[in-house]
Coordinates of C-alpha atoms in Angstrom, one line a residue:
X1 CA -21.1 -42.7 2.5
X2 CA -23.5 -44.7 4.6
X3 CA -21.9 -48.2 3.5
X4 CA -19.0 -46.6 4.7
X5 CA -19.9 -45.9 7.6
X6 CA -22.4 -49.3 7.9
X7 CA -19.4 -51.5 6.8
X8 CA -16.1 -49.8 8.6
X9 CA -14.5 -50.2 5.4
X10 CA -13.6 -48.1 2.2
X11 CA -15.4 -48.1 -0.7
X12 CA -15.1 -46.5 -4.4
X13 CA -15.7 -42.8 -3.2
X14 CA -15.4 -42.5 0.5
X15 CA -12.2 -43.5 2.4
X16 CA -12.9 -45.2 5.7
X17 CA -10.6 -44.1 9.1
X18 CA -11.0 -44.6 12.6
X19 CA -8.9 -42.0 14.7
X20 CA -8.9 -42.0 18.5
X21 CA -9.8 -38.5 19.3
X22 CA -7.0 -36.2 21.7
X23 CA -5.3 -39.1 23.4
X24 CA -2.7 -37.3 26.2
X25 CA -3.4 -34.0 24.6
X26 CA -1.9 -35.1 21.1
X27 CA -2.6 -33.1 17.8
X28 CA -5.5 -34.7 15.9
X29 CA -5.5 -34.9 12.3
X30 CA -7.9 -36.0 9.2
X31 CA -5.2 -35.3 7.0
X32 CA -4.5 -38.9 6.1
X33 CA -1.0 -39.6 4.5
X34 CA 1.4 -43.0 5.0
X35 CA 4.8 -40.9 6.9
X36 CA 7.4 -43.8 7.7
X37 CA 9.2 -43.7 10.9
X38 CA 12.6 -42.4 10.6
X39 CA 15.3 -41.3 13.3
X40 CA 15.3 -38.2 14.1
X41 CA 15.4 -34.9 16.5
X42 CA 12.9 -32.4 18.0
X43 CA 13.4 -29.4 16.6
X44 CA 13.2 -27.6 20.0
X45 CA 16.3 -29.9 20.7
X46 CA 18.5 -27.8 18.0
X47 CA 16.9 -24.7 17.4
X48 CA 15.2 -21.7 19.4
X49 CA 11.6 -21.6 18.0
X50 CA 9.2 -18.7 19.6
X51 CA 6.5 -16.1 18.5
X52 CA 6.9 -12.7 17.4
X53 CA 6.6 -9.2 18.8
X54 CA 2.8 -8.0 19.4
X55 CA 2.5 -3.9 19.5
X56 CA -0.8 -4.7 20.5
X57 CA -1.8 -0.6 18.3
X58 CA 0.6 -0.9 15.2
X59 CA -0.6 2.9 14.0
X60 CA 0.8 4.7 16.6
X61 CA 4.2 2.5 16.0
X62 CA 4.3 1.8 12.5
X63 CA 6.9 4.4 10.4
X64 CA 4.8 4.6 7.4
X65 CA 6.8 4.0 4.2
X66 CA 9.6 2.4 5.0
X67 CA 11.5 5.6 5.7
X68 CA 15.2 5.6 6.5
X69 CA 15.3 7.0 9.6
X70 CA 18.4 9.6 10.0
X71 CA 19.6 11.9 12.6
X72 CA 17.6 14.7 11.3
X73 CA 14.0 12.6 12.0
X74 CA 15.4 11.5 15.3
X75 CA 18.0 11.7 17.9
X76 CA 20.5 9.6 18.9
X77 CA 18.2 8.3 21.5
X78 CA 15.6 7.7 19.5
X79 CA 17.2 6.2 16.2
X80 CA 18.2 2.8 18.9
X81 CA 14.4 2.2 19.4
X82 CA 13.9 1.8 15.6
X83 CA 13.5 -1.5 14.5
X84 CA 13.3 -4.0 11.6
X85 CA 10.1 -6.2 11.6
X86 CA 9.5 -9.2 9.1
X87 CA 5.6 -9.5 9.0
X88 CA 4.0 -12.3 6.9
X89 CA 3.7 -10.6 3.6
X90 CA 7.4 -10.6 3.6
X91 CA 7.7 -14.3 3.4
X92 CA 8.7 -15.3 0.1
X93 CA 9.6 -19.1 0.8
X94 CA 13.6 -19.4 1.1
X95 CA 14.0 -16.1 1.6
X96 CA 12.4 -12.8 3.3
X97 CA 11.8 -9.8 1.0
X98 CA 11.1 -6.5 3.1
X99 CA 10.3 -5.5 6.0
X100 CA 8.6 -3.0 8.0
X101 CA 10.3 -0.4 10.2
X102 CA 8.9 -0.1 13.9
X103 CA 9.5 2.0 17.3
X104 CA 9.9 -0.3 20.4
X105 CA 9.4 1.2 23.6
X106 CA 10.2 -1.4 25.9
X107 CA 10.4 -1.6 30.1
X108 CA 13.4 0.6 30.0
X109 CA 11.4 4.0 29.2
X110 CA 9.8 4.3 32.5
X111 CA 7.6 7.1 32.9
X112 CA 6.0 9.7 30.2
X113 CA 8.3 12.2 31.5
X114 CA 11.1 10.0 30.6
X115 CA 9.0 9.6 26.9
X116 CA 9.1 13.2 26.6
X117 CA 12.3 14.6 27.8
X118 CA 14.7 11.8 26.0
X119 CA 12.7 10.8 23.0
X120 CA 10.4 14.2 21.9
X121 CA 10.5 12.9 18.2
X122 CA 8.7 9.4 19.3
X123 CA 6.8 11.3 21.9
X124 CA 4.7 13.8 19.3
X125 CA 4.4 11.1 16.9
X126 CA 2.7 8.4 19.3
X127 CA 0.9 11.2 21.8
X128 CA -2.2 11.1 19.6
X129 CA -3.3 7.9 20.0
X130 CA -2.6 7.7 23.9
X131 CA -6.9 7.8 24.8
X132 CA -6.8 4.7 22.3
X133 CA -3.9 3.0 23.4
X134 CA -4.9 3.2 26.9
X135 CA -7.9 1.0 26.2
X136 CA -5.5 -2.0 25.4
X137 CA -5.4 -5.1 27.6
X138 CA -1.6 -4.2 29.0
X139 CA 0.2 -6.4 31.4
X140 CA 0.7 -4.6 35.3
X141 CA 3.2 -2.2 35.2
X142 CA 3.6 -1.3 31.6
X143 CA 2.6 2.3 30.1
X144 CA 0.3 3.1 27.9
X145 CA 3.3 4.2 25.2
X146 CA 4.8 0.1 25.8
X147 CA 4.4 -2.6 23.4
X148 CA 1.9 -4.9 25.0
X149 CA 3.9 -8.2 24.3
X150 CA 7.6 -8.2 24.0
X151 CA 8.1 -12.0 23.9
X152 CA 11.1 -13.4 23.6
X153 CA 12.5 -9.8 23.3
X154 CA 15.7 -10.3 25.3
X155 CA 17.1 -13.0 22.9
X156 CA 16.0 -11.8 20.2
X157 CA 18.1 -8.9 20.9
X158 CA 20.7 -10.4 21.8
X159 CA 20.9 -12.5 18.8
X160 CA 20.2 -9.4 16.5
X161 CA 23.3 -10.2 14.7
X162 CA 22.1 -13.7 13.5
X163 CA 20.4 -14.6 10.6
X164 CA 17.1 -16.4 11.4
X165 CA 14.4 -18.5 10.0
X166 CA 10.4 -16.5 9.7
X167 CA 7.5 -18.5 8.8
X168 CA 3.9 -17.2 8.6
X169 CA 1.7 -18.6 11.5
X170 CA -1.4 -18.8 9.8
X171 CA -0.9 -19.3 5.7
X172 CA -3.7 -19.9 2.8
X173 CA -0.8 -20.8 -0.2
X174 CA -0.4 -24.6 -1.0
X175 CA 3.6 -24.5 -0.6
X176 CA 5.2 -23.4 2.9
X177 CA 7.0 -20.3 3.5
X178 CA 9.7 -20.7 5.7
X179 CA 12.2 -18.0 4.5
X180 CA 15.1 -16.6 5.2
X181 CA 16.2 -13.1 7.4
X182 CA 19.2 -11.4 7.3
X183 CA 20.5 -9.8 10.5
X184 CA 19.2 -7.3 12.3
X185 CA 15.5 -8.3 11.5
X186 CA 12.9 -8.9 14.3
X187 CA 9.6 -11.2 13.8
X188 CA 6.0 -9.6 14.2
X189 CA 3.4 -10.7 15.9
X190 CA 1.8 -13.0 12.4
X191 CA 5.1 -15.0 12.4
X192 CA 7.3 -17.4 13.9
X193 CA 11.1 -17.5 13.7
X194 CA 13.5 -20.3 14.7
X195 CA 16.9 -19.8 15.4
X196 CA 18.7 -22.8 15.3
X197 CA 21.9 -23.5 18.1
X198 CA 24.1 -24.4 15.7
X199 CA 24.8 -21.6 13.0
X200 CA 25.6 -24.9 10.4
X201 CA 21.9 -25.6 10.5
X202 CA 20.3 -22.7 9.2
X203 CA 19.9 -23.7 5.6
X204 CA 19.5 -27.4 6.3
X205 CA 17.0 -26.8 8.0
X206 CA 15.3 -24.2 5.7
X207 CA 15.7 -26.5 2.5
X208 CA 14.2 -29.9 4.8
X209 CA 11.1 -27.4 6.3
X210 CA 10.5 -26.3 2.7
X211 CA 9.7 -29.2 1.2
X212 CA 7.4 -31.1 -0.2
X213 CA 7.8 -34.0 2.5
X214 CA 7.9 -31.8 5.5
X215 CA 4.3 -30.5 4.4
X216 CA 3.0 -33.5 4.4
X217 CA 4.1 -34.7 7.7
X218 CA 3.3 -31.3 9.4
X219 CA -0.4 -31.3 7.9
X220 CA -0.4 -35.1 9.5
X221 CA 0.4 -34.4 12.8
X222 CA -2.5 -31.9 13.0
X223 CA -1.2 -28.0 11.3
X224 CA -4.6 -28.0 9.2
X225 CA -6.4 -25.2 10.1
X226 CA -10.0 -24.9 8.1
X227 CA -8.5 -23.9 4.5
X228 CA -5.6 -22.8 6.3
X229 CA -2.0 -24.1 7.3
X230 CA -0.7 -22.9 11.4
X231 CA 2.4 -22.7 12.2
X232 CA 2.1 -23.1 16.1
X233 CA 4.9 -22.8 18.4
X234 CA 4.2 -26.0 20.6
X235 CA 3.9 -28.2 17.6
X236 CA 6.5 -26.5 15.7
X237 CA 9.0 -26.9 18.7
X238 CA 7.6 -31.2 18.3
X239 CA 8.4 -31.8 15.0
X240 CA 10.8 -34.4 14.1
X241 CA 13.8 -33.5 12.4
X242 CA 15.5 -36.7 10.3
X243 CA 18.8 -37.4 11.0
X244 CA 19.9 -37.4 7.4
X245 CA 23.6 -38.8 6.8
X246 CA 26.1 -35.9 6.2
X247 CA 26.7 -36.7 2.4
X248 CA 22.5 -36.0 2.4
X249 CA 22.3 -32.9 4.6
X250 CA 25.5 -31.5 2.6
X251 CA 23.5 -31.6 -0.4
X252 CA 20.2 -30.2 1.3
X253 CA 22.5 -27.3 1.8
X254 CA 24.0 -26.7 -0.9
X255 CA 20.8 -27.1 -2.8
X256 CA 19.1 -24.9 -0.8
X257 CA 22.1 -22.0 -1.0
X258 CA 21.4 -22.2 -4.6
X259 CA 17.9 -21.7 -4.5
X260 CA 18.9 -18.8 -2.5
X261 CA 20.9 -17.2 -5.1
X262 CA 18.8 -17.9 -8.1
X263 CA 15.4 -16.5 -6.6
X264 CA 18.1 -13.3 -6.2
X265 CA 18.7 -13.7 -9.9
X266 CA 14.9 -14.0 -9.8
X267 CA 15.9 -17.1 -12.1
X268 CA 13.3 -20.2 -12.0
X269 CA 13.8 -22.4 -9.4
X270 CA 11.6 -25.1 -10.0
X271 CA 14.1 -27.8 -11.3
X272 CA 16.2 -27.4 -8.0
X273 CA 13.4 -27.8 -5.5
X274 CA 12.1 -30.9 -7.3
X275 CA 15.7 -31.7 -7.1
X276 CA 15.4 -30.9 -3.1
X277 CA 12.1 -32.9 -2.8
X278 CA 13.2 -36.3 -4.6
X279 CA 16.7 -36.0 -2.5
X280 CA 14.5 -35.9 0.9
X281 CA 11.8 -38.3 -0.5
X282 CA 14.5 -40.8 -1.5
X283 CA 16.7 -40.5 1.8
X284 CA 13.8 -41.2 3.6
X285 CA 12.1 -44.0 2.3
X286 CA 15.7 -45.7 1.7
X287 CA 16.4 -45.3 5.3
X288 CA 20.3 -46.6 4.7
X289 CA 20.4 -42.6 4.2
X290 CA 19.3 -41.6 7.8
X291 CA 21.4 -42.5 11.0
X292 CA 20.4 -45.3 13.0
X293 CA 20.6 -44.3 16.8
X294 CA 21.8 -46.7 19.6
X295 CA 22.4 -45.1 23.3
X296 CA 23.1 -42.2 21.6
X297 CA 25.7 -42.6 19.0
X298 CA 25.3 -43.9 15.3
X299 CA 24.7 -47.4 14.8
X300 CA 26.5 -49.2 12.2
X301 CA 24.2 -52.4 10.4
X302 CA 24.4 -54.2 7.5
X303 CA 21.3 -54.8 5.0
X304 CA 21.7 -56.3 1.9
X305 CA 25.2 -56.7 1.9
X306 CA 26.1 -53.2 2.6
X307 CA 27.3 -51.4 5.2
X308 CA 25.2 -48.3 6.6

């Protein structure tokens, strides 16, 4: 280690790397791995990607064991404040496998009195823990019975009937878990979820976040936290995203749809996510597989003799 760091150079046990340290606020990485250029897209450019729902006191919102909520535990009121959550645990990788059901009291409840009268259910069940919710940090003019960050609430909402994309923001397990939700899910507070523009990008984008590749190039740009992975909005929303030919993104698909349905099979899906991997790997490295991008619009070159 000290000819190392004598010489500037590598020797037989210690690898040698200068790194400028947080030029114009860049992510800073030691994860050390070669990742070619290649032409891409943010992914803020094609997808939504924003933080979950914080209750800032799950306890007093939490419906403890997953209950099916009828019209016999609640009113008619009250049954249009339950809500599906996808917390961490339920990250599989491809696909999301549970969730948690919630009561979200947003803006529109105004006033106890409101709390009472309209939902009495919701009121008795969250009344005793008011003195302990009261001593949360809440924004001005929310109620001690609000959640105390409902962020991005209004799209998510509004987009309830979408499938969606949930990844873990902090994660310990040596393969990523970006997984699948069907609709009518929400995102917690210890996840992320991306909703793409385009509904034709959902599983491309699932099988090319999923792989092998991608989790090298995140950990690169600076997603290492500790003994930890963290999925952060800001450099989530930065990530490039190749611009794979559609013969290669058609197969990133279709490979990922069928990872889909075997782990439903609860078949072994190894072979196909090698499969996944190599197609990504190769495409990349052979760039003739990625679109070339001039003012905008695909560039057509010859190399080797053939035609891109």
């Amino acid at each position: 280690a000290i000819e190392c760091l004598t010489t500037n150079t590598s020797n037989g046990l210690f690898d040698y790397v200068e790194i400028p340290h947080y030029l114009n606020s860049e992510p800073w990485s030691t994860f050390i791995v070669n990742i070619p250029e290649f032409p891409s897209v943010r992914l803020k450019d094609i997808a939504k990607v924003g933080v979950g729902l914080v209750s800032g006191f799950d306890e007093a919102f939490i419906i403890n064991g997953n209950q099916v909520c009828t019209e016999l535990e609640f009113n008619k009121y009250e049954i249009n404040l339950i809500k599906k959550f996808v917390k961490g645990k339920y990250c599989k990788r491809f696909i999301v496998d549970g969730f948690e059901l919630y009561i979200v009291i947003d803006d529109s409840v105004k006033g106890e009195d409101d709390l009472e009268m309209k939902y009495p259910n919701i009121y008795r069940k969250i009344l005793p823990f008011k003195g302990r919710m009261l001593k949360r940090y809440l924004p001005k003019k929310k109620k001690w019975f609000h959640w105390q960050a409902l962020r991005n609430y209004k799209f998510l909402i509004s987009n309830l009937n979408k499938k969606r994309i949930y990844v873990p923001t902090l994660d310990r397990h040596p393969y990523n878990r970006f997984s699948l939700g069907d609709e009518g899910l929400l995102p917690s507070g210890d996840v992320l979820f991306i909703q793409p523009h385009k509904d034709e990008d959902l599983y491309f984008l699932l099988g090319y976040l999923n792989s092998t590749f991608f989790r090298k190039y995140y950990l690169a740009k600076g997603g290492r936290r500790g003994g930890r992975i963290s999925f952060a909005q800001r450099l989530l929303e930065n990530v490039e995203i190749p611009l794979f030919l559609d013969d290669v993104r058609e197969k990133i698909i279709n490979l990922t749809k069928e990872i889909i349905s075997k782990l439903k099979e609860g078949a072994n899906i190894s072979p196909l996510e090698k499969e996944l991997d190599d197609l990504i790997y190769f495409a990349i490295e052979d760039q003739k597989f990625i679109k070339s991008l001039s003012n905008t619009k695909i560039k057509i070159t010859l190399r080797q003799g053939r035609l891109l």
